[in-house]
Coordinates of C-alpha atoms in Angstrom, one line a residue:
Chain F
M1 CA 92.1 124.1 51.5
G2 CA 92.3 127.1 49.4
M3 CA 94.8 127.7 46.6
T4 CA 97.1 130.6 45.6
M5 CA 96.6 132.3 42.3
S6 CA 99.5 130.3 40.8
E7 CA 98.0 127.0 41.9
K8 CA 94.6 127.9 40.5
I9 CA 96.1 128.8 37.1
L10 CA 98.0 125.5 37.0
A11 CA 95.1 123.5 38.1
R12 CA 92.8 125.0 35.4
A13 CA 95.5 124.4 32.8
A14 CA 95.9 120.8 33.8
G15 CA 92.1 120.2 33.9
R16 CA 92.1 119.5 37.6
D17 CA 90.0 120.9 40.5
S18 CA 92.9 121.4 42.7
V19 CA 96.7 121.0 42.9
R20 CA 99.2 121.0 45.7
P21 CA 102.9 122.2 45.8
G22 CA 105.1 119.3 44.5
D23 CA 102.4 117.8 42.2
L24 CA 103.7 117.0 38.7
L25 CA 101.3 118.1 35.9
L26 CA 100.8 118.0 32.2
A27 CA 99.3 121.4 31.5
K28 CA 97.8 123.2 28.4
I29 CA 99.7 126.3 27.4
D30 CA 97.8 129.5 26.7
F31 CA 100.7 131.4 25.0
A32 CA 104.4 130.7 24.1
M33 CA 107.2 132.9 23.1
G34 CA 110.7 132.3 21.6
H35 CA 113.3 134.7 20.2
D36 CA 116.3 134.7 17.9
L37 CA 118.5 132.6 20.3
T38 CA 116.0 130.1 21.2
I39 CA 113.8 129.6 18.1
P40 CA 116.6 128.2 16.0
P41 CA 117.3 125.3 18.3
A42 CA 113.6 124.8 19.3
G43 CA 112.5 124.8 15.6
K44 CA 115.1 122.3 14.7
I45 CA 114.4 120.0 17.7
M46 CA 110.6 120.3 16.9
R47 CA 110.9 119.4 13.3
E48 CA 113.9 117.3 12.9
Q49 CA 114.0 115.4 16.2
M50 CA 110.3 115.3 17.4
G51 CA 109.0 115.0 13.9
A52 CA 106.2 117.7 14.3
Q53 CA 105.7 119.7 11.1
K54 CA 103.4 122.3 12.5
V55 CA 102.9 124.5 15.5
W56 CA 99.9 123.5 17.7
D57 CA 98.3 126.9 17.4
V58 CA 99.8 129.7 15.2
D59 CA 97.7 132.4 17.0
R60 CA 99.3 131.5 20.4
V61 CA 103.0 131.7 19.7
A62 CA 105.1 135.0 19.5
V63 CA 108.5 135.0 17.7
V64 CA 110.6 138.1 18.5
Q65 CA 113.9 139.2 16.9
D66 CA 115.6 140.9 19.9
H67 CA 118.7 139.4 21.4
F68 CA 121.4 139.7 18.8
Q69 CA 119.3 141.6 16.3
P70 CA 119.7 143.7 14.2
A71 CA 122.3 141.1 13.5
K72 CA 125.6 141.9 15.3
D73 CA 127.7 139.6 13.2
I74 CA 127.5 136.9 10.5
A75 CA 126.6 134.1 12.9
S76 CA 123.8 136.0 14.4
A77 CA 122.5 137.0 11.0
G78 CA 122.3 133.2 10.5
L79 CA 120.2 132.9 13.7
G80 CA 118.0 135.8 12.6
R81 CA 117.4 134.1 9.2
M82 CA 116.5 130.7 10.8
T83 CA 114.1 132.6 13.2
R84 CA 112.5 134.4 10.4
E85 CA 112.1 131.3 8.2
F86 CA 110.7 129.3 11.0
A87 CA 108.0 131.9 11.7
R88 CA 107.2 132.2 8.0
E89 CA 107.0 128.5 7.4
M90 CA 105.0 127.8 10.5
G91 CA 102.7 130.8 9.8
I92 CA 103.2 132.3 13.2
K93 CA 100.8 135.1 13.6
W94 CA 102.8 137.2 16.1
Y95 CA 106.1 137.6 14.5
F96 CA 108.1 140.7 15.4
E97 CA 110.8 141.8 12.9
V98 CA 113.6 144.1 13.8
G99 CA 112.3 147.7 14.0
Q100 CA 108.7 146.6 14.7
G101 CA 108.8 144.7 17.9
G102 CA 111.5 145.2 20.4
I103 CA 112.4 143.2 23.5
C104 CA 110.0 140.3 23.8
H105 CA 109.1 141.0 27.5
T106 CA 107.9 144.6 26.7
V107 CA 106.3 143.6 23.4
L108 CA 104.1 140.9 24.7
P109 CA 102.4 142.9 27.4
E110 CA 102.0 146.0 25.3
R111 CA 100.4 144.1 22.5
G112 CA 97.9 142.4 24.9
L113 CA 99.2 138.9 24.3
V114 CA 99.7 137.7 27.8
L115 CA 96.6 137.9 29.9
P116 CA 95.2 137.3 33.4
G117 CA 94.5 133.8 34.4
E118 CA 96.7 132.3 31.6
L119 CA 99.6 129.9 31.6
V120 CA 102.4 131.4 29.6
V121 CA 105.8 130.1 28.8
G122 CA 108.7 131.7 27.1
A123 CA 112.2 130.3 26.0
D124 CA 113.9 133.1 28.0
S125 CA 114.4 133.3 31.7
H126 CA 112.8 136.8 32.1
S127 CA 109.4 135.3 30.8
C128 CA 108.4 135.5 34.4
T129 CA 107.8 139.4 33.6
Y130 CA 104.3 138.6 32.3
G131 CA 103.0 137.7 35.8
A132 CA 102.5 141.4 36.6
L133 CA 99.4 140.8 34.4
N134 CA 98.0 138.2 36.8
N135 CA 99.1 135.2 34.9
F136 CA 101.4 132.3 35.6
A137 CA 104.5 132.9 33.4
T138 CA 107.7 131.2 33.4
G139 CA 111.0 130.7 31.5
I140 CA 111.8 127.4 29.8
G141 CA 114.5 125.9 27.6
S142 CA 114.5 125.2 23.8
T143 CA 113.5 121.6 24.1
D144 CA 110.7 122.7 26.4
L145 CA 109.6 125.2 23.8
A146 CA 109.8 122.6 21.0
C147 CA 107.5 120.4 23.1
V148 CA 105.1 123.2 23.6
M149 CA 105.0 124.2 19.9
A150 CA 104.5 120.5 19.0
L151 CA 101.8 119.6 21.5
G152 CA 100.5 122.8 23.2
E153 CA 101.4 121.2 26.5
L154 CA 104.2 121.0 28.9
W155 CA 105.1 119.3 32.2
F156 CA 105.2 121.3 35.4
R157 CA 106.0 120.9 39.1
V158 CA 103.5 123.0 41.1
P159 CA 105.7 125.4 43.1
E160 CA 105.4 126.4 46.7
S161 CA 104.2 129.9 47.0
L162 CA 106.1 132.7 48.8
R163 CA 104.0 135.8 49.7
F164 CA 105.6 139.3 49.8
V165 CA 103.3 141.8 51.5
Y166 CA 104.4 145.5 51.0
H167 CA 102.8 147.9 53.5
H168 CA 102.2 151.6 52.9
K169 CA 103.8 153.5 49.9
L170 CA 107.2 153.8 48.4
P171 CA 108.8 157.2 49.3
Q172 CA 110.1 159.8 46.9
W173 CA 113.0 158.6 44.6
V174 CA 112.3 155.0 45.5
E175 CA 110.9 152.9 42.6
A176 CA 109.7 149.4 41.9
K177 CA 113.2 148.5 40.8
D178 CA 114.5 149.6 44.3
L179 CA 111.9 147.5 46.0
I180 CA 112.6 144.3 44.1
L181 CA 116.4 144.8 44.4
H182 CA 115.8 145.3 48.2
V183 CA 113.8 142.0 48.2
I184 CA 116.4 140.0 46.3
G185 CA 119.1 141.5 48.6
T186 CA 117.1 140.2 51.6
I187 CA 116.3 136.6 50.3
G188 CA 119.3 136.1 48.0
V189 CA 119.6 134.8 44.4
D190 CA 118.3 131.4 45.5
G191 CA 115.9 132.7 48.1
A192 CA 112.9 131.8 46.0
R193 CA 114.5 128.9 44.1
S194 CA 111.8 127.1 42.0
K195 CA 108.9 128.9 43.9
A196 CA 106.2 131.3 43.1
M197 CA 106.7 134.9 44.3
E198 CA 103.3 136.6 44.9
H199 CA 103.5 140.3 45.4
T200 CA 100.7 141.9 47.4
G201 CA 99.9 144.7 49.9
D202 CA 98.9 148.4 49.8
A203 CA 102.1 149.5 48.2
I204 CA 101.3 147.4 45.0
A205 CA 98.2 149.5 44.3
H206 CA 100.3 152.6 44.0
I207 CA 102.7 150.9 41.6
D208 CA 101.8 151.3 37.9
M209 CA 101.9 148.5 35.4
E210 CA 105.4 149.3 34.3
G211 CA 106.7 149.2 37.8
R212 CA 104.9 145.9 38.4
L213 CA 106.5 144.4 35.2
T214 CA 109.8 145.5 36.6
M215 CA 109.2 143.6 39.8
T216 CA 108.0 140.4 38.3
N217 CA 110.7 140.6 35.6
M218 CA 113.2 140.1 38.4
A219 CA 111.6 137.0 40.0
I220 CA 114.2 135.0 38.3
E221 CA 116.9 136.9 39.9
A222 CA 115.7 135.4 43.3
G223 CA 115.6 132.0 41.5
A224 CA 111.8 131.9 41.3
K225 CA 109.7 130.0 38.9
N226 CA 107.3 132.8 38.5
G227 CA 106.3 136.2 39.9
I228 CA 102.6 137.1 40.1
I229 CA 100.5 140.1 41.1
G230 CA 96.7 140.1 41.6
F231 CA 94.2 141.7 39.3
D232 CA 93.0 145.1 40.1
E233 CA 92.0 148.5 38.5
V234 CA 95.6 149.1 37.3
T235 CA 95.6 145.7 35.5
R236 CA 92.1 146.3 34.0
E237 CA 93.0 149.8 32.7
F238 CA 96.2 148.5 31.2
L239 CA 94.4 145.9 29.3
E240 CA 91.6 147.9 28.1
G241 CA 91.6 148.1 24.2
R242 CA 94.8 146.1 24.3
A243 CA 93.8 142.5 25.3
Q244 CA 93.8 140.2 22.3
R245 CA 91.5 137.5 23.9
A246 CA 88.9 137.4 26.6
Y247 CA 90.3 136.7 30.0
T248 CA 89.4 135.5 33.5
P249 CA 91.3 137.1 36.4
V250 CA 92.4 134.8 39.3
D251 CA 92.9 135.6 43.0
S252 CA 94.4 133.7 46.0
D253 CA 92.0 132.2 48.4
P254 CA 92.0 133.7 51.9
D255 CA 93.0 130.3 53.2
A256 CA 95.6 129.6 50.6
E257 CA 98.8 128.1 52.0
Y258 CA 102.1 129.8 51.6
E259 CA 105.5 128.4 52.5
K260 CA 106.5 131.7 53.9
T261 CA 105.2 135.3 54.2
F262 CA 107.6 138.2 54.0
E263 CA 106.5 141.6 55.1
F264 CA 108.1 144.9 54.2
D265 CA 107.4 148.5 55.0
A266 CA 107.6 150.1 51.6
E267 CA 108.1 153.5 53.3
A268 CA 111.4 152.3 54.8
I269 CA 112.9 151.1 51.5
P270 CA 115.9 153.1 50.4
I271 CA 117.1 153.7 46.9
T272 CA 118.8 150.3 46.4
L273 CA 121.5 149.2 43.9
A274 CA 123.1 145.9 43.3
R275 CA 126.9 146.0 43.5
P276 CA 129.2 143.7 41.5
M277 CA 128.8 140.9 40.7
S278 CA 125.4 139.6 41.9
P279 CA 121.9 141.0 41.9
D280 CA 121.6 140.1 45.7
H281 CA 124.8 142.0 46.5
T282 CA 122.7 145.0 47.3
A283 CA 123.4 148.3 49.0
P284 CA 121.5 151.5 49.9
I285 CA 122.7 154.4 47.6
D286 CA 124.7 156.0 50.5
E287 CA 127.0 153.1 50.5
V288 CA 127.9 153.1 46.8
A289 CA 127.7 156.9 46.1
G290 CA 130.9 158.3 44.6
T291 CA 131.8 155.1 42.5
R292 CA 133.3 156.5 39.4
L293 CA 131.7 155.2 36.2
D294 CA 132.8 154.5 32.7
Q295 CA 129.5 153.6 31.2
V296 CA 125.8 154.0 32.0
F297 CA 123.2 151.8 30.3
I298 CA 119.6 152.7 30.4
G299 CA 117.9 149.8 28.7
S300 CA 116.5 146.2 28.9
C301 CA 113.2 144.6 29.6
T302 CA 113.5 145.6 33.3
N303 CA 113.7 149.3 32.9
S304 CA 113.4 150.9 29.5
K305 CA 109.7 151.4 29.0
I306 CA 108.2 154.9 28.3
G307 CA 107.8 155.9 31.9
D308 CA 111.4 154.9 32.6
L309 CA 112.6 157.1 29.7
R310 CA 110.4 160.0 30.7
R311 CA 111.9 160.0 34.2
A312 CA 115.6 159.6 32.8
A313 CA 114.9 162.4 30.3
A314 CA 113.5 164.6 33.2
V315 CA 116.9 164.3 34.8
L316 CA 118.9 164.9 31.5
K317 CA 116.9 167.7 30.2
G318 CA 119.2 170.8 30.0
R319 CA 122.1 168.8 31.3
H320 CA 125.1 167.0 29.9
I321 CA 126.8 163.8 30.9
A322 CA 130.3 163.9 32.5
P323 CA 133.1 163.9 30.0
H324 CA 134.6 160.7 31.0
V325 CA 131.2 158.7 30.8
R326 CA 129.4 157.3 27.9
L327 CA 125.6 156.8 28.2
I328 CA 123.7 154.4 26.1
V329 CA 119.9 154.5 25.9
T330 CA 118.1 151.5 24.4
P331 CA 114.3 151.7 24.3
S332 CA 112.7 148.3 25.1
S333 CA 110.3 148.4 22.1
A334 CA 109.4 150.0 18.9
Q335 CA 106.2 151.5 20.4
V336 CA 108.3 152.9 23.3
A337 CA 110.7 154.4 20.8
R338 CA 107.9 156.0 18.7
E339 CA 106.4 157.5 21.8
A340 CA 109.8 158.8 23.0
E341 CA 110.2 160.5 19.6
R342 CA 106.7 162.0 19.8
E343 CA 107.4 163.4 23.2
G344 CA 110.8 164.8 22.3
L345 CA 112.7 162.5 24.6
I346 CA 115.2 161.4 22.0
G347 CA 116.4 164.9 21.4
I348 CA 116.9 165.3 25.2
F349 CA 119.0 162.2 25.3
M350 CA 121.1 163.3 22.3
D351 CA 121.6 166.9 23.6
A352 CA 122.8 165.3 26.9
G353 CA 125.4 163.4 25.0
A354 CA 123.8 160.0 25.0
G355 CA 123.9 157.3 22.3
W356 CA 120.3 156.3 21.3
T357 CA 119.9 152.9 19.8
V358 CA 117.3 150.7 18.2
A359 CA 115.1 148.6 20.5
T360 CA 117.0 145.4 21.3
C361 CA 118.3 143.4 24.3
G362 CA 121.7 144.9 23.3
A363 CA 124.1 145.6 26.1
C364 CA 122.2 143.9 28.8
L365 CA 123.5 140.5 27.9
G366 CA 126.8 141.7 26.6
G367 CA 125.5 141.1 23.1
H368 CA 126.3 144.4 21.3
M369 CA 125.9 148.1 21.4
G370 CA 127.5 148.6 24.9
V371 CA 129.6 145.5 25.8
V372 CA 131.8 146.4 28.6
G373 CA 135.6 145.9 28.6
A374 CA 138.1 144.6 31.1
G375 CA 138.0 146.5 34.5
E376 CA 135.4 149.0 33.4
V377 CA 132.7 150.2 35.7
C378 CA 129.1 150.2 34.4
L379 CA 125.8 151.2 35.9
S380 CA 123.0 149.5 34.2
T381 CA 119.2 149.6 34.6
S382 CA 119.0 145.9 33.7
N383 CA 118.3 142.9 35.8
R384 CA 121.5 140.8 36.5
N385 CA 125.2 141.5 36.9
F386 CA 126.7 138.1 37.3
P387 CA 130.5 138.1 36.1
G388 CA 130.7 138.5 32.3
R389 CA 126.9 139.2 31.9
M390 CA 127.7 142.5 30.1
G391 CA 131.1 141.7 28.7
D392 CA 134.5 141.1 30.2
P393 CA 134.3 139.0 33.5
T394 CA 136.4 141.6 35.2
A395 CA 134.0 144.5 34.4
Q396 CA 132.2 145.9 37.6
V397 CA 128.5 146.2 36.9
Y398 CA 126.1 147.9 39.2
L399 CA 122.2 147.9 38.9
S400 CA 119.8 150.7 39.6
N401 CA 116.6 152.4 38.7
P402 CA 116.7 154.7 35.6
V403 CA 116.6 158.0 37.5
V404 CA 119.7 157.1 39.4
A405 CA 121.3 155.9 36.3
A406 CA 120.6 159.2 34.5
A407 CA 121.8 161.4 37.4
S408 CA 124.9 159.3 37.8
A409 CA 125.7 159.7 34.1
V410 CA 125.6 163.5 34.7
A411 CA 127.7 163.3 37.7
G412 CA 130.1 160.7 36.3
E413 CA 129.8 158.7 39.5
I414 CA 127.1 157.0 41.4
V415 CA 125.0 159.7 43.0
H416 CA 121.6 160.3 44.7
P417 CA 119.4 162.0 42.0
K418 CA 118.6 164.9 44.3
E419 CA 122.3 166.0 44.1
V420 CA 121.8 166.5 40.4
V421 CA 118.2 167.7 40.1
G422 CA 117.4 169.3 43.4
R423 CA 114.3 168.5 45.5
E424 CA 112.1 166.8 42.9
L425 CA 112.0 165.6 39.3
V426 CA 110.6 168.2 36.9
Y427 CA 109.0 166.8 33.7
A428 CA 109.4 168.7 30.5
Chain H
M1 CA 127.9 103.0 36.1
I2 CA 129.9 106.2 35.5
R3 CA 133.5 106.7 36.6
G4 CA 135.4 109.9 36.4
R5 CA 137.4 112.6 38.1
A6 CA 135.7 115.4 40.0
W7 CA 135.9 119.2 38.9
T8 CA 134.6 121.4 41.7
F9 CA 132.9 124.8 41.5
G10 CA 131.2 127.1 44.1
N11 CA 127.7 128.4 44.6
N12 CA 125.5 130.3 42.2
V13 CA 127.5 129.5 39.2
D14 CA 125.3 131.2 36.6
T15 CA 124.7 130.4 32.9
D16 CA 126.9 133.3 31.8
Q17 CA 129.7 131.7 33.6
I18 CA 128.9 128.2 32.2
I19 CA 128.8 129.4 28.7
P20 CA 129.3 133.2 28.0
A21 CA 126.5 134.7 25.8
K22 CA 129.0 135.5 23.0
Y23 CA 129.1 131.8 22.4
A24 CA 125.4 131.6 21.9
I25 CA 126.0 132.0 18.2
Y26 CA 127.1 128.4 18.3
S27 CA 123.8 127.3 19.7
L28 CA 123.5 124.4 17.3
D29 CA 127.0 123.1 17.7
E30 CA 127.5 121.0 20.8
K31 CA 131.3 120.4 20.3
K32 CA 132.0 124.1 19.7
L33 CA 130.0 125.0 22.8
G34 CA 131.9 122.3 24.8
E35 CA 135.2 123.9 23.9
H36 CA 134.0 127.0 25.7
A37 CA 132.2 125.4 28.7
M38 CA 132.8 127.0 32.1
E39 CA 135.0 129.7 30.5
G40 CA 133.1 132.4 32.2
V41 CA 134.2 131.2 35.6
P42 CA 136.9 133.7 36.9
G43 CA 140.2 131.9 36.5
N44 CA 139.0 129.7 33.5
E45 CA 139.4 132.4 30.8
D46 CA 142.0 130.3 29.0
G47 CA 139.7 127.5 28.7
W48 CA 138.5 124.7 30.9
S49 CA 137.4 121.9 28.7
K50 CA 140.8 121.0 27.5
K51 CA 141.6 119.7 31.0
I52 CA 138.6 117.4 30.9
S53 CA 138.7 113.7 30.1
A54 CA 135.5 112.2 28.8
G55 CA 133.4 111.0 31.6
D56 CA 134.6 113.4 34.2
I57 CA 132.2 114.6 36.7
L58 CA 131.3 118.3 37.5
V59 CA 130.6 119.0 41.2
A60 CA 129.1 122.3 42.2
G61 CA 127.5 124.1 45.2
S62 CA 124.0 125.5 45.5
N63 CA 121.8 127.1 42.8
F64 CA 123.9 125.7 39.9
G65 CA 122.9 127.1 36.5
C66 CA 121.1 130.2 37.7
G67 CA 120.5 133.1 35.4
S68 CA 119.3 132.7 31.8
S69 CA 117.2 130.0 30.3
R70 CA 119.8 129.1 27.8
E71 CA 119.7 125.3 27.1
I72 CA 123.2 125.6 25.8
A73 CA 124.4 125.6 29.3
P74 CA 123.8 121.9 30.0
V75 CA 124.7 121.2 26.3
A76 CA 128.1 122.9 26.7
I77 CA 128.9 121.0 29.8
R78 CA 128.0 117.7 28.0
G79 CA 129.9 118.9 24.9
A80 CA 132.9 119.3 27.0
G81 CA 132.8 115.5 27.9
V82 CA 131.2 115.8 31.4
S83 CA 129.1 112.7 32.1
V84 CA 127.0 113.9 35.1
V85 CA 126.7 117.1 37.2
V86 CA 126.4 116.7 40.9
A87 CA 125.4 119.8 43.0
D88 CA 124.0 120.9 46.3
S89 CA 121.0 122.3 44.4
F90 CA 120.1 123.4 40.9
A91 CA 118.4 126.5 39.5
R92 CA 115.1 125.4 38.1
I93 CA 115.6 126.1 34.2
F94 CA 119.0 124.4 34.3
F95 CA 117.4 121.5 36.1
R96 CA 114.5 121.2 33.5
N97 CA 116.8 121.6 30.6
S98 CA 119.0 118.8 31.9
I99 CA 116.1 116.4 32.4
N100 CA 114.7 117.4 29.0
L101 CA 117.9 116.6 27.4
G102 CA 118.3 113.3 29.1
F103 CA 121.5 114.6 30.6
P104 CA 122.1 113.1 34.1
I105 CA 122.2 115.5 37.1
L106 CA 122.2 114.6 40.8
Q107 CA 121.3 116.6 43.8
S108 CA 123.3 115.7 46.9
P109 CA 124.2 118.4 49.4
Q110 CA 126.4 115.9 51.2
A111 CA 128.4 115.0 48.2
A112 CA 128.8 118.6 47.1
E113 CA 130.1 119.5 50.5
A114 CA 132.5 116.6 50.7
I115 CA 134.0 116.1 47.2
K116 CA 137.3 117.8 46.5
E117 CA 138.7 118.6 43.1
G118 CA 140.5 115.6 41.6
D119 CA 138.6 113.0 43.7
E120 CA 138.0 109.7 41.8
L121 CA 134.3 109.0 41.7
E122 CA 131.9 106.2 40.7
I123 CA 128.2 107.1 40.3
D124 CA 125.4 104.6 40.2
L125 CA 122.5 106.5 38.6
D126 CA 119.9 103.8 39.2
E127 CA 120.7 103.5 42.9
G128 CA 121.3 107.2 43.2
V129 CA 124.8 106.6 45.0
I130 CA 128.1 108.3 44.6
R131 CA 131.2 106.5 45.7
N132 CA 134.3 108.6 46.4
F133 CA 137.4 106.3 46.0
T134 CA 139.8 109.0 47.0
Q135 CA 138.2 109.6 50.3
G136 CA 136.8 106.1 50.8
D137 CA 133.3 107.6 51.3
E138 CA 129.8 107.2 49.8
Y139 CA 127.0 109.8 49.4
R140 CA 123.2 109.3 48.7
C141 CA 121.4 111.5 46.2
D142 CA 117.9 113.1 46.5
A143 CA 115.4 111.0 44.6
F144 CA 113.6 112.7 41.6
P145 CA 109.8 112.1 41.0
P146 CA 109.1 109.1 38.9
F147 CA 108.2 111.1 35.8
M148 CA 111.5 112.9 35.7
N149 CA 113.4 109.6 36.1
E150 CA 111.3 108.2 33.2
L151 CA 112.2 111.3 31.0
I152 CA 116.0 110.8 31.8
K153 CA 115.7 107.0 31.0
M154 CA 113.9 107.6 27.8
G155 CA 116.6 109.8 26.7
G156 CA 114.7 113.1 27.3
L157 CA 111.6 115.1 26.3
V158 CA 112.3 114.4 22.5
P159 CA 111.3 110.7 22.5
W160 CA 108.5 111.5 24.9
V161 CA 107.0 114.1 22.5
R162 CA 107.4 111.6 19.7
E163 CA 105.2 109.1 21.6
R164 CA 102.6 111.7 22.3
L165 CA 102.4 112.7 18.6
K166 CA 102.1 109.0 17.6
E167 CA 99.2 108.6 20.1
R168 CA 97.5 111.7 18.8
A169 CA 97.9 110.5 15.2
Q170 CA 96.4 107.2 16.1
A171 CA 93.6 108.8 18.0
S172 CA 92.6 111.0 15.1
A173 CA 93.0 108.2 12.5

């Protein structure tokens, strides 16, 4: 019996020839990540409770200051300090200070730290993002991370795999974000609970690495353990000159077993938004157009990489946002910010009336720099809109792709981008 | 044997509702987190934990604890005085975190469906049985794989890692 790519990675990491869904394994970790909310408890549990005085491999751990950093208040300054001290005392090689890293899920792929065939864990639910690079990546808790840092190993239950096949090609205006929102809307926020989501089909070949990372990023929004995509020319090109280690891609066997296969015609996918207050509460743009907005947020590990900002800037160039709206643009990494500066995108955002911030998780989790108030309506390019995620529980949060977000900021209400820019997006 | 009163919740209660992100700054203070447990659930804005007596039981629908990886979600529930969480199903990271913390959770669609807020319950963790004194009923729970039961019995992942570290130290000595 063949294995899926997720099964192959877990089998290799557990030192076994084969595994089946439901097997419990102890597996070796190739790379681990923690941030300013999860390193302080994990470090404390590892050192004080488990009694481990060093990290199993300082080359294979990343520590990123991103959630409440630059410190939003005195308490988060304390968490930042504990995170910094832990990284220094342990001698962590991949430590990313404020201003030099950004959001962990953009930083790790762009620095070539998470690679095909690897087993990657991160103490953050969106760690499933890395699977776009053909690895098995999943979110874990702080005690899990403490275990990994102490031993380099962790327990896993081999997940059942679900296969998502996308035929043809996404139409104009429709992005990877729309596709994954459409999928989540179809299967529900627990539709892939504890399972592997494997994305495949012709449409994937036409989606660039940024778009693929957006898709695997949101695996957790369907409850999945991991999201994964096969290795191809797009993966190889992305990793060229970037990969920090040698790697071995994996592919699913033709006779691999899937619990279920879902097929979608990519050509038929509309621009899709999530309505309040759940990522599976989706609607095609026609059904939500006209919703008046108070705030638009272009940011997060889901949709604030350089391509996202280029497309948003193409909408905003020479235009200004509506007077009653505020637009916050938060790049997802320092490298993205540097590139945006070089290309003149920051000036476009500022001329359009947007607030440009340092790279951080920021408003996505209602941390800082864009928390929404009672009853406010926000359109966000982030990944989840459960009640209270971005601030007050009565705030109404919609999720969309960055082009829709930028166009809607101009219109002051949710709008199809063609209403703002005409027939097509024109880059500067 | 655990005895307590049931507090019921619906489906897809996510970690931002269990413990809003703004309280993540208290990530090392279980009692403080407990004070704010379940506060993000609409209707609980003024606090939930003060209504709880030590040992009470949280009963939820499907996909309980979805959303973020924050381990402070089960920690906050425990900090509020809850002895065990019963749900139709759990989101995977909440499930892992609870087992790793040695915090008892039970999966029982039957119980999640039948139990009403305020019901007096008795739970036998070893047998995997929930008795409902108010309704005079009894529900069975789904069995976990032996390794997970072992972890819960040991008190979680911390003692398990201590054992592994000891073995490694002996092996290299």
